[in-house]
PDB file of C-alpha atoms in Angstrom:
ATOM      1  CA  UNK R   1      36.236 -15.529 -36.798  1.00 43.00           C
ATOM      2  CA  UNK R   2      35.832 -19.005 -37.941  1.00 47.00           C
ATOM      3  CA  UNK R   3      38.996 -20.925 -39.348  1.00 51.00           C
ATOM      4  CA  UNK R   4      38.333 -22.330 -42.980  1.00 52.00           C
ATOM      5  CA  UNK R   5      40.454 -25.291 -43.320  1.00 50.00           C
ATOM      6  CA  UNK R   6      40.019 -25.198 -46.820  1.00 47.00           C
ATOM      7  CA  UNK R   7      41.885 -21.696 -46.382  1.00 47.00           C
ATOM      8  CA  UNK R   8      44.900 -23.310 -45.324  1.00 48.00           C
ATOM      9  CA  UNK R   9      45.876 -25.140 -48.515  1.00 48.00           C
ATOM     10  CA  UNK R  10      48.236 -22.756 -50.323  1.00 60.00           C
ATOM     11  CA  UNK R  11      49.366 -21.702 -46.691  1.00 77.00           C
ATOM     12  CA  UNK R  12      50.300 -25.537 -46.673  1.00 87.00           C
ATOM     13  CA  UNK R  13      51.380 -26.405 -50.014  1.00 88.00           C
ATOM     14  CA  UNK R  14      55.363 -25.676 -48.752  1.00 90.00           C
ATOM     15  CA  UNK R  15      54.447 -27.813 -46.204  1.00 92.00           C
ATOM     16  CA  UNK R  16      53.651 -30.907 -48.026  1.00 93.00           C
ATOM     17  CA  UNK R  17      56.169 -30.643 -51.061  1.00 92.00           C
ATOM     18  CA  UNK R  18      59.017 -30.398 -48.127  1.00 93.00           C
ATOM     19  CA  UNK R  19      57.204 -33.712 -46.690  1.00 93.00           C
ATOM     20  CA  UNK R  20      57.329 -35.379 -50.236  1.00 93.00           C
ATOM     21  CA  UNK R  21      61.002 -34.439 -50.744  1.00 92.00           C
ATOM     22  CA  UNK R  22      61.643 -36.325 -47.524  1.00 91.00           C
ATOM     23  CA  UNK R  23      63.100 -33.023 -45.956  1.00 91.00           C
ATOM     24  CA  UNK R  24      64.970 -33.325 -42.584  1.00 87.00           C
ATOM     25  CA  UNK R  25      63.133 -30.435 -41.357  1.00 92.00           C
ATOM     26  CA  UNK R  26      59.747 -31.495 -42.715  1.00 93.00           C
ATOM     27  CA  UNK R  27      58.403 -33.201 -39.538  1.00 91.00           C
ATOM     28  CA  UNK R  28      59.504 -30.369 -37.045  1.00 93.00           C
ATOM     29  CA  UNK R  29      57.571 -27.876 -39.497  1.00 94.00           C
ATOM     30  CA  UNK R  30      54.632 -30.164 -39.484  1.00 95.00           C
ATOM     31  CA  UNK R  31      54.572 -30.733 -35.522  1.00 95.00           C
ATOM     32  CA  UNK R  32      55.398 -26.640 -35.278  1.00 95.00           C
ATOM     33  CA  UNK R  33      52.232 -26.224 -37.539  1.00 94.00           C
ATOM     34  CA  UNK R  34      49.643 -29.021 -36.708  1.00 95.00           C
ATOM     35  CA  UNK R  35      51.249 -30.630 -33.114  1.00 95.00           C
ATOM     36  CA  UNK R  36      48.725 -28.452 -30.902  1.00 95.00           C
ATOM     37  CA  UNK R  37      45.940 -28.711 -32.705  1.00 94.00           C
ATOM     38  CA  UNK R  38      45.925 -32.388 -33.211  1.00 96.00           C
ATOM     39  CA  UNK R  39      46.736 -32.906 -29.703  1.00 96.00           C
ATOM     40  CA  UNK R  40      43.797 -30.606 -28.249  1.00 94.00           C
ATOM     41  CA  UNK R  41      41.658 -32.815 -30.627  1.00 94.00           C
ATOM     42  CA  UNK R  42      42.971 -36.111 -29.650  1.00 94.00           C
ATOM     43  CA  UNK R  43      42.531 -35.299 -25.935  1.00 93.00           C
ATOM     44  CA  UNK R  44      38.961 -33.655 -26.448  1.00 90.00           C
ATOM     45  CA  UNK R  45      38.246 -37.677 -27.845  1.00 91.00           C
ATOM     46  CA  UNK R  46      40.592 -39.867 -25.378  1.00 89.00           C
ATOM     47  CA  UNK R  47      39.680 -37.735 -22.583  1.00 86.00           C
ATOM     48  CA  UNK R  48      43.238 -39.487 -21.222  1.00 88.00           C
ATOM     49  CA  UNK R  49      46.021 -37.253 -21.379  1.00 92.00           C
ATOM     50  CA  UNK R  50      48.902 -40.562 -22.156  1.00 93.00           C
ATOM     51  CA  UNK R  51      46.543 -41.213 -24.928  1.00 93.00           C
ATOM     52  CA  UNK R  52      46.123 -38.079 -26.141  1.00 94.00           C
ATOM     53  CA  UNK R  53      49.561 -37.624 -26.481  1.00 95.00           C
ATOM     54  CA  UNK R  54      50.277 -41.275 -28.275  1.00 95.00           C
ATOM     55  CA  UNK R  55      46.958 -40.297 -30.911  1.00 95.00           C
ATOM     56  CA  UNK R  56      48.795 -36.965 -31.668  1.00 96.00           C
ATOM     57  CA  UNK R  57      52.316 -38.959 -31.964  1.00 95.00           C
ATOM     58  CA  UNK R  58      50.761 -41.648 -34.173  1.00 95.00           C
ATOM     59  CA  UNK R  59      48.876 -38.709 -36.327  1.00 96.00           C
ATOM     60  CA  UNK R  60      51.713 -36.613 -36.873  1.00 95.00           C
ATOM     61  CA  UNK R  61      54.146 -39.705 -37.944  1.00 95.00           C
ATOM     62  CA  UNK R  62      51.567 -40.960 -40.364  1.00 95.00           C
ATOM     63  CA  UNK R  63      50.917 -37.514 -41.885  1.00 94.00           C
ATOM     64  CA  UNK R  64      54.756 -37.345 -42.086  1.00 93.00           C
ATOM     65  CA  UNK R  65      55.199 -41.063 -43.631  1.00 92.00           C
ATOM     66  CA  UNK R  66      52.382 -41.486 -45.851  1.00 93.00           C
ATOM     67  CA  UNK R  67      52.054 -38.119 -47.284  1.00 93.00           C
ATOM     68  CA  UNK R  68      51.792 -39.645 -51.125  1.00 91.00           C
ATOM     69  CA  UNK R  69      48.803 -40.793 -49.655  1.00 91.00           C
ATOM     70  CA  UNK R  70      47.550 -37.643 -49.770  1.00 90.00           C
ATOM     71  CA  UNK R  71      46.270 -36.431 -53.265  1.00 82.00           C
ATOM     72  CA  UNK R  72      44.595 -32.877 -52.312  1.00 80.00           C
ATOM     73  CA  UNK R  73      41.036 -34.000 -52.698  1.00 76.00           C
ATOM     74  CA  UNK R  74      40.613 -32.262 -49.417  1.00 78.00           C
ATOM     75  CA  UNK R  75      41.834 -30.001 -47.750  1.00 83.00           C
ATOM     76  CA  UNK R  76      45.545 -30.718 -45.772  1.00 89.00           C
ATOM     77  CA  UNK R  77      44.404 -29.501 -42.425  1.00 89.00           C
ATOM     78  CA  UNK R  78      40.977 -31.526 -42.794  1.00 88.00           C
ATOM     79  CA  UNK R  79      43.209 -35.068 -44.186  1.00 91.00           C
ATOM     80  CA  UNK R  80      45.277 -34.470 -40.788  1.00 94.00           C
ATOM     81  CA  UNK R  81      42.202 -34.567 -38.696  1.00 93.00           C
ATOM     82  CA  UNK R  82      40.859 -37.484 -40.079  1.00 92.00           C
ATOM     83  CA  UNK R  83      43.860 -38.791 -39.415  1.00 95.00           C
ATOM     84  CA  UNK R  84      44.287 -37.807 -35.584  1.00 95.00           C
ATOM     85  CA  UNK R  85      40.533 -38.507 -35.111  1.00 93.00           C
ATOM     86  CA  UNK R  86      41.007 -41.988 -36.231  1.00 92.00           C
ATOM     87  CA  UNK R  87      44.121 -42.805 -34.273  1.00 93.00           C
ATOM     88  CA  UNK R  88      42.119 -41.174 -30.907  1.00 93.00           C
ATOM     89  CA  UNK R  89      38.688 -43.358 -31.559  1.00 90.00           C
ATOM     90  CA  UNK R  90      41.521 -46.541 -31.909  1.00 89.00           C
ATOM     91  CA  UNK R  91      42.650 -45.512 -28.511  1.00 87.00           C
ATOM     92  CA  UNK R  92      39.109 -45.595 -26.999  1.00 83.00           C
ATOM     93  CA  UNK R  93      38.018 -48.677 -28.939  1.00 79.00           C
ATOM     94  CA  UNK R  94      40.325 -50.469 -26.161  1.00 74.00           C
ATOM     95  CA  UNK R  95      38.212 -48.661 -23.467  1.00 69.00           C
ATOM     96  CA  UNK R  96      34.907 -48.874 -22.483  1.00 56.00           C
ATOM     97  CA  UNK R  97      32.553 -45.561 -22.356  1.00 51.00           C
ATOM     98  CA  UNK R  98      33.555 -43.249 -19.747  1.00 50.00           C
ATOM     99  CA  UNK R  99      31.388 -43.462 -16.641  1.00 47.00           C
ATOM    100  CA  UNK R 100      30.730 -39.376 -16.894  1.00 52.00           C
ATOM    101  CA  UNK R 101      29.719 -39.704 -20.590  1.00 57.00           C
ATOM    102  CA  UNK R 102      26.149 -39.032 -20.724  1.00 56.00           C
ATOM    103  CA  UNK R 103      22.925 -39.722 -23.238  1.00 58.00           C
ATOM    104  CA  UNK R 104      22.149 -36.151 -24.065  1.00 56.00           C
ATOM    105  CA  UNK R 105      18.382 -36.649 -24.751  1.00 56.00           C
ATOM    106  CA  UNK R 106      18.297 -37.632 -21.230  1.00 55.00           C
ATOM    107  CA  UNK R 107      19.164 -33.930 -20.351  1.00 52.00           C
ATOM    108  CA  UNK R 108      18.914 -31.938 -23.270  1.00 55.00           C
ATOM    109  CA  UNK R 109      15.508 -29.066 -23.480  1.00 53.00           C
ATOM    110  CA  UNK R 110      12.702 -31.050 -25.016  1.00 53.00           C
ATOM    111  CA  UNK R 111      12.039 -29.891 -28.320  1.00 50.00           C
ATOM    112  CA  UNK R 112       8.491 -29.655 -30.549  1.00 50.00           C
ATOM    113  CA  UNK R 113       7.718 -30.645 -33.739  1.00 51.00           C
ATOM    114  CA  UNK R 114       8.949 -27.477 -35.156  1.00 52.00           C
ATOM    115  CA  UNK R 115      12.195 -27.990 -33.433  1.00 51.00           C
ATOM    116  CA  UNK R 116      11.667 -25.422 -30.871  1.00 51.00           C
ATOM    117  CA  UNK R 117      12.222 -25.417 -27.186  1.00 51.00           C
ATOM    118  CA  UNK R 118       9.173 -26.285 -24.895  1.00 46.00           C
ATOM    119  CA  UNK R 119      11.186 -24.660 -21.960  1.00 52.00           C
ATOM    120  CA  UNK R 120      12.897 -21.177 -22.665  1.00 51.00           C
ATOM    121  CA  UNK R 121      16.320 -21.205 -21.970  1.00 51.00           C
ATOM    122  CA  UNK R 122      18.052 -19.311 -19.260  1.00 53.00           C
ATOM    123  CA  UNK R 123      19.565 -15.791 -20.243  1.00 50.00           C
ATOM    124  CA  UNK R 124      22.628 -15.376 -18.102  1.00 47.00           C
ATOM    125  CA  UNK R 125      24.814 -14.245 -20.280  1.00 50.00           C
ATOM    126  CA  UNK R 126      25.549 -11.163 -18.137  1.00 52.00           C
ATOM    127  CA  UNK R 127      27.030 -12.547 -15.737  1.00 52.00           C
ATOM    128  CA  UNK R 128      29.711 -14.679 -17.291  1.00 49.00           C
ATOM    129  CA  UNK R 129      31.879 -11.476 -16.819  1.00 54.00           C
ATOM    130  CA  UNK R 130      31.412 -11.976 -12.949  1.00 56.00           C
ATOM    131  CA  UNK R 131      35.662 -12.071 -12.433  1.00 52.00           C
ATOM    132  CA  UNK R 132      34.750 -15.085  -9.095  1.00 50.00           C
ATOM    133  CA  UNK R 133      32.863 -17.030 -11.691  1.00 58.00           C
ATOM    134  CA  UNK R 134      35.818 -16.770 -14.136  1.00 64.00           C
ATOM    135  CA  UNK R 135      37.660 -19.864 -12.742  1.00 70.00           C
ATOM    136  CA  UNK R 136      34.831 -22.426 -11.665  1.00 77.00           C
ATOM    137  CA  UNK R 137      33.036 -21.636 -15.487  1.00 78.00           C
ATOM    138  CA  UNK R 138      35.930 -22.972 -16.668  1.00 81.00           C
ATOM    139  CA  UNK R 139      35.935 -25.847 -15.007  1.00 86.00           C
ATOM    140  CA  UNK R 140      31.724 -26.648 -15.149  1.00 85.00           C
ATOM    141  CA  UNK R 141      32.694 -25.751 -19.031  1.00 84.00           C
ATOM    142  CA  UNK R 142      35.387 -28.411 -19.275  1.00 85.00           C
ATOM    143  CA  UNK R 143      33.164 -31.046 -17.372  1.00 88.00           C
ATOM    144  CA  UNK R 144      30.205 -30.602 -19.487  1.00 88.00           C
ATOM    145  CA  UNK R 145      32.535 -30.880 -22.709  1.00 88.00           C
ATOM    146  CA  UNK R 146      33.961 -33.938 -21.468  1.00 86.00           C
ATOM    147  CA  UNK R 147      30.394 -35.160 -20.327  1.00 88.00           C
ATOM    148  CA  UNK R 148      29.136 -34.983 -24.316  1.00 89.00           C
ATOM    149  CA  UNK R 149      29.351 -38.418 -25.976  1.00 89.00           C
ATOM    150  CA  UNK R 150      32.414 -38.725 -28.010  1.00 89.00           C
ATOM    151  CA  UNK R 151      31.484 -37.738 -31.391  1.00 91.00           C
ATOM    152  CA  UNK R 152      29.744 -34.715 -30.269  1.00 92.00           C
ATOM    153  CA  UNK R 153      32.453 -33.678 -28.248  1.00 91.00           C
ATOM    154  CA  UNK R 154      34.588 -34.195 -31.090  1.00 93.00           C
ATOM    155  CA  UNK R 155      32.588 -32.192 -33.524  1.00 94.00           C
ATOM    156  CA  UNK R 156      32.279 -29.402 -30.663  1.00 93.00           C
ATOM    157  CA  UNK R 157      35.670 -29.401 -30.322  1.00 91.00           C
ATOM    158  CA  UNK R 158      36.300 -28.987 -34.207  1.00 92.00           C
ATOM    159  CA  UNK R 159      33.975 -26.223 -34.674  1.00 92.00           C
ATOM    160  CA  UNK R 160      34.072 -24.213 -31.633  1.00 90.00           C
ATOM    161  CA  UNK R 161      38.159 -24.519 -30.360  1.00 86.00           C
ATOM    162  CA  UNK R 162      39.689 -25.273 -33.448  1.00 87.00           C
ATOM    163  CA  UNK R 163      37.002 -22.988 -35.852  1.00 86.00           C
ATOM    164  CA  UNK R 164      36.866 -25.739 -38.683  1.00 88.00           C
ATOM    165  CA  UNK R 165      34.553 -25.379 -40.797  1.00 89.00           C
ATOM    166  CA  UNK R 166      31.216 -27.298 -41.189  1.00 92.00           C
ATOM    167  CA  UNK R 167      31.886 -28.789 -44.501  1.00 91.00           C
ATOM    168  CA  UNK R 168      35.198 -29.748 -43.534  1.00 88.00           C
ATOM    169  CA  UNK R 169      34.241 -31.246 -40.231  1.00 92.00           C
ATOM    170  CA  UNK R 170      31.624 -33.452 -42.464  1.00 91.00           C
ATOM    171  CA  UNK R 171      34.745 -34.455 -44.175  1.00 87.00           C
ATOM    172  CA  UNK R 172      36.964 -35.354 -41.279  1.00 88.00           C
ATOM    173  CA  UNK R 173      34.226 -37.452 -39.856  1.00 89.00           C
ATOM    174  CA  UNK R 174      32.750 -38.972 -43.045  1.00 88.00           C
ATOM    175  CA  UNK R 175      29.520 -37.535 -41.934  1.00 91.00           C
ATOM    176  CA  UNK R 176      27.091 -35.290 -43.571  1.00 94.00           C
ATOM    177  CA  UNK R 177      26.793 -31.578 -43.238  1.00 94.00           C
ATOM    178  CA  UNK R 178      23.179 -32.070 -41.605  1.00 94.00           C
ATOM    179  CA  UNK R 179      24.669 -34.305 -38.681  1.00 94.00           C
ATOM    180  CA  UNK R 180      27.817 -32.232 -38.361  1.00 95.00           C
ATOM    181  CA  UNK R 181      25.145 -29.050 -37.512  1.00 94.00           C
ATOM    182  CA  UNK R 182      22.715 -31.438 -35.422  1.00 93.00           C
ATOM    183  CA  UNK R 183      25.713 -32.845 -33.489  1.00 93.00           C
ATOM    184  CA  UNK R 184      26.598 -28.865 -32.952  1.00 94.00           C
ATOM    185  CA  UNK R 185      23.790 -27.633 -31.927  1.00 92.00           C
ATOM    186  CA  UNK R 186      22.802 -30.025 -29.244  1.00 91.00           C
ATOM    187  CA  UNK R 187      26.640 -30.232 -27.985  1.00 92.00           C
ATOM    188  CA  UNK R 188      26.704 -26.577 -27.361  1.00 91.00           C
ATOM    189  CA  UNK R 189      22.457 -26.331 -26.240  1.00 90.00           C
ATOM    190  CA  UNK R 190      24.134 -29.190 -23.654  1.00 90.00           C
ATOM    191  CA  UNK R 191      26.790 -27.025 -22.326  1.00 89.00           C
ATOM    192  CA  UNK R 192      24.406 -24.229 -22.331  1.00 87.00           C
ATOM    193  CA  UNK R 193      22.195 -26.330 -20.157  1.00 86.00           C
ATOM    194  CA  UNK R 194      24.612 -27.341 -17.475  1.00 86.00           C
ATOM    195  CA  UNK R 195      26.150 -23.797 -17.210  1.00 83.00           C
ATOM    196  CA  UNK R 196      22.751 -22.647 -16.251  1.00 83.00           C
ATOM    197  CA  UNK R 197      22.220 -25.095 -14.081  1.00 83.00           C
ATOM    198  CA  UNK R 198      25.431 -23.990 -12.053  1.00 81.00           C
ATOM    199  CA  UNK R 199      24.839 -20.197 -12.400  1.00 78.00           C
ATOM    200  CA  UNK R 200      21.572 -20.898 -11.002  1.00 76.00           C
ATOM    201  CA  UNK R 201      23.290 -22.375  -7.840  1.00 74.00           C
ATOM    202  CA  UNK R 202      26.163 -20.023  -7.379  1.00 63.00           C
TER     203      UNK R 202
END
């Protein structure tokens, strides 16, 4: 079951009034609570695992510092996502787009005006159970996330690892609920596409 961030606020309230009193063991609570998540995030964007890690460092220490920042307009989890997406996009500003990054309307099922498929998708659902498919789906999985352009990926990643919400992905992106959906959809009608293509094969 999907992960409301908003959920999390009371859960989090401790949290952030032992970050306000400047508690010693503040920033070990916050890394305990939020380090894993923000990293997976921050590597889902960098794609780089040294720059992964330095997003998640910079995320967590600006939470930590600039907590008055902070006045509960959103939710905690979703204002430390923001934050870790932010520091991750810095990191890639510095690169240049990854040479496996992909347009997906190049590959993506064509759609018609109704915004239905003109080619059925593949059914092979039963066999993702297959126990010597179990290891390469991972890794065609993996590739095809890290093939999605970067804000895709990061709104895939969002939604489908992490179970955020929709409206409180729109708010960790400063992007509306529609795109947040759109970006979705196609991320995950993407991954559906090259799984097929390499159950097909195998």
């Amino acid at each position: 079951m999907a992960k409301d961030i908003s959920a999390r606020v009371d859960a989090d309230a401790g949290l952030m009034e032992a970050l306000r009193r400047d508690d010693p063991a503040a920033a070990d609570q916050l890394v305990e609570r939020y380090g894993d998540r923000v990293y997976r995030l921050a590597m889902r964007i960098t794609g780089v695992k040294e720059d992964a890690e330095e997003a998640a460092q910079d995320a967590l220490w600006t939470a930590a510092r600039k907590i008055d920042m902070f006045r509960g307009e959103s939710a905690f989890g979703s204002w430390i996502y923001r934050i870790t997406a932010n520091a991750a996009y810095q990191k890639l500003r510095t690169r240049r787009r990854t040479a496996n990054e992909v347009a997906l309307d190049d590959v993506l099922p064509s759609f018609d005006s109704d915004g239905r498929h003109f080619e059925p998708m593949d059914d092979w659902s039963n066999r993702v159970d297959e126990q010597a498919l179990q290891g390469e789906l991972r890794q065609v999985l993996t590739a095809a996330i890290d093939a999605l352009p970067v804000d895709y990926r990061t709104a895939l990643a969002l939604h489908d690892v992490e179970g955020v919400s929709n409206p409180d992905i729109a708010e960790t992106l400063g992007i509306s609920l529609a795109a947040v959906k759109s970006r979705v959809h196609r991320s995950r009608l993407f991954v559906r596409k090259r799984l097929s293509e390499y159950l097909k094969s195998a």
